[in-house]
PDB file of C-alpha atoms in Angstrom:
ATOM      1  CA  UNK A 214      52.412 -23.380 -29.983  1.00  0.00           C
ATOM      2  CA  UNK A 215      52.815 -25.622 -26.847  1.00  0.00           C
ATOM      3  CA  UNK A 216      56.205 -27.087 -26.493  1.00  0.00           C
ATOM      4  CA  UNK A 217      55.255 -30.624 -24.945  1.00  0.00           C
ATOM      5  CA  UNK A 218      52.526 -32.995 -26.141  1.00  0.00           C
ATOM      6  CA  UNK A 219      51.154 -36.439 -24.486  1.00  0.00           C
ATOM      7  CA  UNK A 220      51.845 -39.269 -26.265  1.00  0.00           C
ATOM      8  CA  UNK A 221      48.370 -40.801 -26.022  1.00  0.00           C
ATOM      9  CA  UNK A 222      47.238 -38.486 -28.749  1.00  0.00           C
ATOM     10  CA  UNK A 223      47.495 -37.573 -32.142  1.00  0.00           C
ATOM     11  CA  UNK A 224      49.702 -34.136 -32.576  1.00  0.00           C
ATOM     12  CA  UNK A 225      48.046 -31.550 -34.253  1.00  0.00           C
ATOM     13  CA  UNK A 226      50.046 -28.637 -34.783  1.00  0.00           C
ATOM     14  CA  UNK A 227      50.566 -25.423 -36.878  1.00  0.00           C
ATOM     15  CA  UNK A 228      52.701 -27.281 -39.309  1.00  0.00           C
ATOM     16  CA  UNK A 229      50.286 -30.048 -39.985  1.00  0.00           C
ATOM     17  CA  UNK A 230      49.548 -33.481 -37.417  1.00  0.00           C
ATOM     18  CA  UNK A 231      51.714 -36.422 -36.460  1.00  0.00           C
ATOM     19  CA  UNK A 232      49.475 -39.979 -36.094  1.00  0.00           C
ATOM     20  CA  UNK A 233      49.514 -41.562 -32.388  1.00  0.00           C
ATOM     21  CA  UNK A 234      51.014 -44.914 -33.707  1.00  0.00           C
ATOM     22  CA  UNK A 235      54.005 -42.718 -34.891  1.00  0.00           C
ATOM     23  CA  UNK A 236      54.704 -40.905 -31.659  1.00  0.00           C
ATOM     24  CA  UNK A 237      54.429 -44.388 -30.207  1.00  0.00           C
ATOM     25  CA  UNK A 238      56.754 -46.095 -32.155  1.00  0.00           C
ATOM     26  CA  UNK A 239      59.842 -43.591 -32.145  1.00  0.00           C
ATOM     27  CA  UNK A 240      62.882 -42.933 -29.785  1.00  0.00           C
ATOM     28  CA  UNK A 241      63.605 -39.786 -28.090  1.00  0.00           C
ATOM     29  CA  UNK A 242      65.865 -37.751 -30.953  1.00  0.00           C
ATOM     30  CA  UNK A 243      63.701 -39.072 -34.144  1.00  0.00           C
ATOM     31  CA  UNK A 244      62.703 -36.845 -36.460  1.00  0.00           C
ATOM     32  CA  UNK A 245      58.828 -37.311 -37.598  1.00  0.00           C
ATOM     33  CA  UNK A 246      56.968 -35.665 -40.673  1.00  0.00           C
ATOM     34  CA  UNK A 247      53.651 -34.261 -40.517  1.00  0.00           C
ATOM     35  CA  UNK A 248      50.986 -34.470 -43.368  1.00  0.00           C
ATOM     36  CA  UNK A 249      52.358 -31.248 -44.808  1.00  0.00           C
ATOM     37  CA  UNK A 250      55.732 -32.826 -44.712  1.00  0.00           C
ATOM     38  CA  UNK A 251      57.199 -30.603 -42.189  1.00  0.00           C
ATOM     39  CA  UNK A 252      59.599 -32.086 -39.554  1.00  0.00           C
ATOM     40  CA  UNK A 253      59.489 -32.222 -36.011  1.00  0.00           C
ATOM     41  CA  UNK A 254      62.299 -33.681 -33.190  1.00  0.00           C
ATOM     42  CA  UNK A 255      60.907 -36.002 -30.682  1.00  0.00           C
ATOM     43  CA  UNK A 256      62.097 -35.433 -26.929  1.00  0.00           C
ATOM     44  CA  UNK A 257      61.362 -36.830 -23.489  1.00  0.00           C
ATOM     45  CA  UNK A 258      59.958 -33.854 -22.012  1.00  0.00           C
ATOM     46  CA  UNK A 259      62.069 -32.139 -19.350  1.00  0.00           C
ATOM     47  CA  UNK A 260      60.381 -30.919 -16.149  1.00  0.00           C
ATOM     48  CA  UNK A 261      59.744 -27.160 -17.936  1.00  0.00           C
ATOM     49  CA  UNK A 262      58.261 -28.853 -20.862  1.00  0.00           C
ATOM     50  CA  UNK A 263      55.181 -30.447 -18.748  1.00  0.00           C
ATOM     51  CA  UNK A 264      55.102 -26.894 -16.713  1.00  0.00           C
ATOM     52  CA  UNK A 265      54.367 -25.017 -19.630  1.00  0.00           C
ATOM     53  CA  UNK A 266      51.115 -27.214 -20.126  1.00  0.00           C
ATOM     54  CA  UNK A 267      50.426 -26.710 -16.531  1.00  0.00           C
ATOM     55  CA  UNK A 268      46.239 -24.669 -15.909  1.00  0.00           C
ATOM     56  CA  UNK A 269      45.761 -21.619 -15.466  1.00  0.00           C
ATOM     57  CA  UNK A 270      42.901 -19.674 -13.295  1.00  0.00           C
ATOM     58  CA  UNK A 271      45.015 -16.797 -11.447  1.00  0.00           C
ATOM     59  CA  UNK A 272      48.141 -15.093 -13.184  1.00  0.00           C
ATOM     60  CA  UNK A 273      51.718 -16.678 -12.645  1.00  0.00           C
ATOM     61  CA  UNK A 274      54.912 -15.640 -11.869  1.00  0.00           C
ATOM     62  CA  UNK A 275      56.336 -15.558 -14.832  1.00  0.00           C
ATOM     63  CA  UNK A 276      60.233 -17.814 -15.043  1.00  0.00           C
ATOM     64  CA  UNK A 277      62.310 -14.326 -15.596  1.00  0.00           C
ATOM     65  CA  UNK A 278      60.742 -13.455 -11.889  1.00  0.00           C
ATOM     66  CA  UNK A 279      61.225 -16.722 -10.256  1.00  0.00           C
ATOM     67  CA  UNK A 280      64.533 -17.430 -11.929  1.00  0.00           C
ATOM     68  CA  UNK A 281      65.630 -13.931  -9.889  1.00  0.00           C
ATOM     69  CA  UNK A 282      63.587 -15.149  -6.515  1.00  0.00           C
ATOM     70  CA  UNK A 283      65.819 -18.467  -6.587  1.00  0.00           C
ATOM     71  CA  UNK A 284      68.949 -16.589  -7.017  1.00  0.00           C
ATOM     72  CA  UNK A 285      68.631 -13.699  -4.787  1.00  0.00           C
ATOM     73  CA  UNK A 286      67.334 -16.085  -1.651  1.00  0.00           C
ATOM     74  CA  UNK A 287      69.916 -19.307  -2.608  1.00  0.00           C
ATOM     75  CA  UNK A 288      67.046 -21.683  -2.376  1.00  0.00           C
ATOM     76  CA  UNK A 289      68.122 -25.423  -2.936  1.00  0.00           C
ATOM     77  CA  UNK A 290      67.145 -29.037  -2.175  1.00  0.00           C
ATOM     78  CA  UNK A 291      67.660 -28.562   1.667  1.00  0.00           C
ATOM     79  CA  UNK A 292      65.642 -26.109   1.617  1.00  0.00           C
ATOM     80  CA  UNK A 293      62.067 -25.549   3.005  1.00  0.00           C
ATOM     81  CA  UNK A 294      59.533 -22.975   2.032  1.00  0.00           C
ATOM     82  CA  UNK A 295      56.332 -21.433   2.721  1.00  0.00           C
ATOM     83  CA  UNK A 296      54.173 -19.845  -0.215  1.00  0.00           C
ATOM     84  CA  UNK A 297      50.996 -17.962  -0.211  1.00  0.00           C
ATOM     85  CA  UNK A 298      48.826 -17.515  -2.066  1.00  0.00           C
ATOM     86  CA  UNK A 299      48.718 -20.475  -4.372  1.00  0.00           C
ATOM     87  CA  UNK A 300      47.012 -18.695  -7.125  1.00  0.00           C
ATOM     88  CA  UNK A 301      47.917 -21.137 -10.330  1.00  0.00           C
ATOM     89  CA  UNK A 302      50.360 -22.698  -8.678  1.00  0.00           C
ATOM     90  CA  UNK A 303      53.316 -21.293 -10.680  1.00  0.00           C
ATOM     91  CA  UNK A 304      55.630 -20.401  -8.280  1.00  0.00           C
ATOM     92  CA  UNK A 305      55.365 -22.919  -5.779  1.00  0.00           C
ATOM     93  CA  UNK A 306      55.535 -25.661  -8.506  1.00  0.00           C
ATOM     94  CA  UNK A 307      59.102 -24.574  -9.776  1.00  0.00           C
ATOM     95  CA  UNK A 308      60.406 -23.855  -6.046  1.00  0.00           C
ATOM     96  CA  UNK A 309      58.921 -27.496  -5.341  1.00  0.00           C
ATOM     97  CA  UNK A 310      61.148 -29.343  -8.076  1.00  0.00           C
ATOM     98  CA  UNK A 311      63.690 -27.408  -6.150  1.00  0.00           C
ATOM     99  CA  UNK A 312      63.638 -27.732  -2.856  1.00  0.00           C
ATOM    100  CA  UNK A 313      63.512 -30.040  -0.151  1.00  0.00           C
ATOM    101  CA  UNK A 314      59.241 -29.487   0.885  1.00  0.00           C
ATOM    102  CA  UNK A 315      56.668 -26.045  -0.337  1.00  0.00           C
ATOM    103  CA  UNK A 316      54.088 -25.720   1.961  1.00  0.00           C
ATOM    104  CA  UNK A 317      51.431 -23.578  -0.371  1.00  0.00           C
ATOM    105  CA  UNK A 318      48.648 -21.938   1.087  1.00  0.00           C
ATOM    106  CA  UNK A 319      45.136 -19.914  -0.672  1.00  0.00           C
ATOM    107  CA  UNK A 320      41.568 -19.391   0.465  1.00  0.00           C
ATOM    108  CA  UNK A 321      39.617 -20.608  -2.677  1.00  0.00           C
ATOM    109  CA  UNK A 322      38.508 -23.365  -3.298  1.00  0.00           C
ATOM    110  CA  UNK A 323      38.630 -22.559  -7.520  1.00  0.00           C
ATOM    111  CA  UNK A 324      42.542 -22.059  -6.913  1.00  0.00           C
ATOM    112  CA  UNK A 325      43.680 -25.247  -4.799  1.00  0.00           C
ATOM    113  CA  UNK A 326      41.881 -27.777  -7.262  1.00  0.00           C
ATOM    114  CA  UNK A 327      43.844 -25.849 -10.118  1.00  0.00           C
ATOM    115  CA  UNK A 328      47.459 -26.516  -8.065  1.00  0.00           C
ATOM    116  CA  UNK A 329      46.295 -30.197  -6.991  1.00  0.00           C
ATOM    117  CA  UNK A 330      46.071 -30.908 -10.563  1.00  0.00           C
ATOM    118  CA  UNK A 331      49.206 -29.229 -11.568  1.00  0.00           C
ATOM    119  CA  UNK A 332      50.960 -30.987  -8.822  1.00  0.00           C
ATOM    120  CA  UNK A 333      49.496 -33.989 -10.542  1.00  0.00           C
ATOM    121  CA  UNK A 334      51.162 -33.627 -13.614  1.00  0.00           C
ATOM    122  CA  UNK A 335      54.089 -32.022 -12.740  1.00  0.00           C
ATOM    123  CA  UNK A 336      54.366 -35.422 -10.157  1.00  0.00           C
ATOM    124  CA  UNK A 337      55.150 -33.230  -7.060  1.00  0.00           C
ATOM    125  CA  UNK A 338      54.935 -35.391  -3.927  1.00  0.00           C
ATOM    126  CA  UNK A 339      57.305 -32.931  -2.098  1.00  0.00           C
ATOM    127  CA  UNK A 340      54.323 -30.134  -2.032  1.00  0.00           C
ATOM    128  CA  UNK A 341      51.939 -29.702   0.491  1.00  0.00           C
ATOM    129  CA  UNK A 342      48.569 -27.078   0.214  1.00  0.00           C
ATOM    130  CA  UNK A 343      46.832 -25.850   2.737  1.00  0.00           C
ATOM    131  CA  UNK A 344      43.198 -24.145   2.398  1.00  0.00           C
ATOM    132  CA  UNK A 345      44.072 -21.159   4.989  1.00  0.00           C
ATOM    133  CA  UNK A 346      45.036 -17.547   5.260  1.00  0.00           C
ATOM    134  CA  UNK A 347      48.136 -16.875   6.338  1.00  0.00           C
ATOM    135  CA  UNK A 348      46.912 -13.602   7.540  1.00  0.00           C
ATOM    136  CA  UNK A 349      45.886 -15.330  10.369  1.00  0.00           C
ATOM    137  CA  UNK A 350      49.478 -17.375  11.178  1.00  0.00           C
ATOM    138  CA  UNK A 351      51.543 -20.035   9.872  1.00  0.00           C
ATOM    139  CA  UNK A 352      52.108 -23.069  11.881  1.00  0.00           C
ATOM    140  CA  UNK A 353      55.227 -23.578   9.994  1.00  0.00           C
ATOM    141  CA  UNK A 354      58.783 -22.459  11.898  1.00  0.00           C
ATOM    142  CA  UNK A 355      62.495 -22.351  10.893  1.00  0.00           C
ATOM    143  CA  UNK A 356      61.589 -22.057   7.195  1.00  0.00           C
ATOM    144  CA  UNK A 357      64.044 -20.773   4.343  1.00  0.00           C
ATOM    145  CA  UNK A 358      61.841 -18.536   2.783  1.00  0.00           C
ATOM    146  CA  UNK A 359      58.625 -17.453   2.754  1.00  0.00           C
ATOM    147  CA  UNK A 360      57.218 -15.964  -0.739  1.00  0.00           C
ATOM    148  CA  UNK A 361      53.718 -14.000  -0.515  1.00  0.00           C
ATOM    149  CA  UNK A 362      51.652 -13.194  -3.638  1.00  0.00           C
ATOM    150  CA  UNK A 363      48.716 -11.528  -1.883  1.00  0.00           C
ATOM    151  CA  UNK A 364      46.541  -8.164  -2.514  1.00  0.00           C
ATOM    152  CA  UNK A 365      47.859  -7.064   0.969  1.00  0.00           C
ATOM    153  CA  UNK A 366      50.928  -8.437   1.718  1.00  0.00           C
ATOM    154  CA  UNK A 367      51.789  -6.131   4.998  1.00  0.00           C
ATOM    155  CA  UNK A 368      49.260  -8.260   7.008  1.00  0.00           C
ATOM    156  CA  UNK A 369      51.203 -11.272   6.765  1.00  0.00           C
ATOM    157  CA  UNK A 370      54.628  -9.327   7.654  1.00  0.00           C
ATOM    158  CA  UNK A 371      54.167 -10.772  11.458  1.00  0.00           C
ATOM    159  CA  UNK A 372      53.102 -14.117  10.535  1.00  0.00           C
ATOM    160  CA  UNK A 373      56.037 -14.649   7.965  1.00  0.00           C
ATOM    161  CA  UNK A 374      58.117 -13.598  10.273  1.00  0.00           C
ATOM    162  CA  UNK A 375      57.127 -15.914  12.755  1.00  0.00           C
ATOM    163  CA  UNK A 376      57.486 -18.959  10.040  1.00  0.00           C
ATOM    164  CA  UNK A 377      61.331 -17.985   8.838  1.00  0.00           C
ATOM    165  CA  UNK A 378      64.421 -18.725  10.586  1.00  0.00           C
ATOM    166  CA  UNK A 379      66.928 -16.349  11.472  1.00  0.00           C
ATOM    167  CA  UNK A 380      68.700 -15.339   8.648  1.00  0.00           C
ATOM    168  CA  UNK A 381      65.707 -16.328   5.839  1.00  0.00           C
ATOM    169  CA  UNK A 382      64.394 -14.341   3.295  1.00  0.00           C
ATOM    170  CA  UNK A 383      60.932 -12.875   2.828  1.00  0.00           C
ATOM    171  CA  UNK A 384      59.574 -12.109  -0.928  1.00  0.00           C
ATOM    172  CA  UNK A 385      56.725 -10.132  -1.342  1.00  0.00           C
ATOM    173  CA  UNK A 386      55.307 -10.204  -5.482  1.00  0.00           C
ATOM    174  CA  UNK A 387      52.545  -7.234  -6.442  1.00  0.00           C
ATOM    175  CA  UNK A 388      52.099  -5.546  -9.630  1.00  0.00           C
ATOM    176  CA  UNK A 389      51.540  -1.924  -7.791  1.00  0.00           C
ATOM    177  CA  UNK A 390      53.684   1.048  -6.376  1.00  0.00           C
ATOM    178  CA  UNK A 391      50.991   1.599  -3.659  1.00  0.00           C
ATOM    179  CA  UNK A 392      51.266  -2.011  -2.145  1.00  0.00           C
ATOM    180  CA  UNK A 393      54.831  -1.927  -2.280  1.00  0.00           C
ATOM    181  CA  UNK A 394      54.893   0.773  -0.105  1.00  0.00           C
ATOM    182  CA  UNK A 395      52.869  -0.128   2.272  1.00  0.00           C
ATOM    183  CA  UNK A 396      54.860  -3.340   2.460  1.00  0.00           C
ATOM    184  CA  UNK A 397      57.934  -1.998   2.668  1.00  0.00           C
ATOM    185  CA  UNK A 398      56.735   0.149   5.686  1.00  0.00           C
ATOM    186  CA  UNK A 399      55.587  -2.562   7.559  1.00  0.00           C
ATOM    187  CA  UNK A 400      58.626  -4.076   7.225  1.00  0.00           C
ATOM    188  CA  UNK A 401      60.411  -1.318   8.523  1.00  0.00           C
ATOM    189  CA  UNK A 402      58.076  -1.668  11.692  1.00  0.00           C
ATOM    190  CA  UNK A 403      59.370  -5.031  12.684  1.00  0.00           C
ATOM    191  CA  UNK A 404      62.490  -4.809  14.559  1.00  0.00           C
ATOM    192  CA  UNK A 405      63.030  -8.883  13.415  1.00  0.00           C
ATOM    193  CA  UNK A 406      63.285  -7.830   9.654  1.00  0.00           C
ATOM    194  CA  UNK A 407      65.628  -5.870   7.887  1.00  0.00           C
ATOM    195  CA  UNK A 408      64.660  -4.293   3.919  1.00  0.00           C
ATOM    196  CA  UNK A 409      66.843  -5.578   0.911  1.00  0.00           C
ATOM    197  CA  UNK A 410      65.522  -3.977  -2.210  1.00  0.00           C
ATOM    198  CA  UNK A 411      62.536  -3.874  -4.738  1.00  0.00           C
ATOM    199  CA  UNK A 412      63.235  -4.233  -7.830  1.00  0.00           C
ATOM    200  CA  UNK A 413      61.546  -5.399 -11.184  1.00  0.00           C
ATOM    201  CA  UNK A 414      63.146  -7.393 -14.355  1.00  0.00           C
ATOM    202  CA  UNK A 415      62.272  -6.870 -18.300  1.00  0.00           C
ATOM    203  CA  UNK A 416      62.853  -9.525 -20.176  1.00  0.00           C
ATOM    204  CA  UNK A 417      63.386  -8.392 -24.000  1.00  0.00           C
ATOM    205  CA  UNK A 418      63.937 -11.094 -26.890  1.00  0.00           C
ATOM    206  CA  UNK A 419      66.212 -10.416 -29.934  1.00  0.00           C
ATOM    207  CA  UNK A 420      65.799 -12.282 -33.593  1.00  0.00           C
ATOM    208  CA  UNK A 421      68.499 -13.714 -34.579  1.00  0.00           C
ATOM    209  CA  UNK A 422      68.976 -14.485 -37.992  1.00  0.00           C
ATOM    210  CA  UNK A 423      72.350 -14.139 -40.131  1.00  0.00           C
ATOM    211  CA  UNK A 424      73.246 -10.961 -39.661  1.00  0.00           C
ATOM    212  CA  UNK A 425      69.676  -9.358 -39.080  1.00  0.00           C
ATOM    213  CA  UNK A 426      69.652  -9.191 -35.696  1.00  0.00           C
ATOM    214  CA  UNK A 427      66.928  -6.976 -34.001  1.00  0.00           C
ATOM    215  CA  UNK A 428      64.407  -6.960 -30.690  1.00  0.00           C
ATOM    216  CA  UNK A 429      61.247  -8.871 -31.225  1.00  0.00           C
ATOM    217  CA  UNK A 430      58.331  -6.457 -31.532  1.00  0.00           C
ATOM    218  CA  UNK A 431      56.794  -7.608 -28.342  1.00  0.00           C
ATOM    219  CA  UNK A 432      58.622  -7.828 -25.436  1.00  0.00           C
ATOM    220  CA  UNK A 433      57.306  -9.024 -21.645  1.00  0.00           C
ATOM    221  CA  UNK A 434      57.296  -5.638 -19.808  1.00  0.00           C
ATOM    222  CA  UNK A 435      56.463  -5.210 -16.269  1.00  0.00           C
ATOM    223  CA  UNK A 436      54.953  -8.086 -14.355  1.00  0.00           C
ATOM    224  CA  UNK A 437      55.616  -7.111 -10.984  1.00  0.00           C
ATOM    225  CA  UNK A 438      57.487  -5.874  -7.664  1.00  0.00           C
ATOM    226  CA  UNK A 439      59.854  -8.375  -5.876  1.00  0.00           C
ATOM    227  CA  UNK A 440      60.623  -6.826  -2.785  1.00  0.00           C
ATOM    228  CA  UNK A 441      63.041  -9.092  -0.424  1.00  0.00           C
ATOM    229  CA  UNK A 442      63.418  -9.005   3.155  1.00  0.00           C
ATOM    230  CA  UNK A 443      66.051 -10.816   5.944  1.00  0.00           C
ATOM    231  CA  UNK A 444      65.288 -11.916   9.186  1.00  0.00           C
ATOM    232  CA  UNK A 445      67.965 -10.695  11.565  1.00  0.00           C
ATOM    233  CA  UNK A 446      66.670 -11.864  14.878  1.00  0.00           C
ATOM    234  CA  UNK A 447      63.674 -13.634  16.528  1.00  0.00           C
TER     235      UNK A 447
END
């Protein structure tokens, strides 16, 4: 089940419910019983904790992807990015607790009141959304990386271009061969970008227990195509 809960509520779990006034009354590192008498530790939630209770309209990212995304592109809190499109507001709600400012951007309306909430709980003042495509520009220049989730991606090649400085990265996420390729050839068309690599990342969980130690029957298989890009000159 869900990993965090709100202490302005009774916790009803699997395992039976804790009562409000006991949530309320404990430290960070008690232990409290339910009514079936099985125990649970009580933390401060961590800044993944409230994520994981973040809504959901559009499919995220999931972490094994933007774990990779922050490593390959050395993203940190000087760091500025552009994002688009919103969707959920996964990825742009992890780079925010990152970085320095996210700049998000998505045309529906159904989609931006799902990140302004999540920005809400997740308390992050350091992201900014924009209703706009950035199909037609960016107004945003000398940014660190610019991360597109979009059903064509090659029609913001120019404009994310335009937007990152010398020597930033471009990500482009999609779950098909055929818009990686197109992608990737529009790339190759711009004489201010240079290709990286596309790759993809399984993520496969093992039980652990004694000595039986085996993969979990379902693994997370393929979510998508990161394909990263360098801008060499303006």
């Amino acid at each position: 089940g869900n990993r965090f809960y709100f202490r302005d509520s009774d916790v009803h779990t699997k395992f039976g419910f804790v009562r409000k006034s006991e949530i309320e009354a404990a430290r960070a590192g008690d232990t409290l019983k339910t009514n079936m008498g099985r125990e649970l530790f009580l933390l401060e939630p961590d800044f993944m904790d409230i994520y994981s209770r973040i809504r959901r309209g559009a499919q995220i990212i999931p972490i094994k992807d933007v774990g990779h995304i922050i490593a390959e592109t050395g993203i940190n809190s000087k760091s500025r990015v552009v994002d688009a499109g919103a969707g959920s507001g996964g990825l742009c709600c992890i780079l925010a607790n990152i970085c320095k400012e996210v700049v998000t951007y998505d045309i529906r309306d159904d989609f931006l009141e799902i990140v302004k909430k999540n920005k809400e709980l997740l308390g992050l003042k350091n992201l900014k959304i924009k209703k706009a495509s950035v199909y037609d520009g960016m107004k945003e220049r000398d940014i660190d990386l610019v991360t597109l989730d979009l059903p064509e991606p090659w029609l913001a090649i120019g404009p994310a271009a335009d937007a990152v400085r010398v020597g930033g990265y471009i990500m482009s996420y999609s779950p098909s061969v055929p818009q990686v390729m197109d992608f990737v050839a529009g790339l190759k068309k711009d004489e201010r970008l240079i290709f990286l690599k596309t790759i993809e990342i399984s993520e496969r969980e093992w039980d652990i227990e004694e000595r039986k130690v085996r993969p979990k029957s379902q693994t997370i298989g393929h979510s998508g195509f990161m394909t990263f890009a360098r801008k060499i000159k303006n």
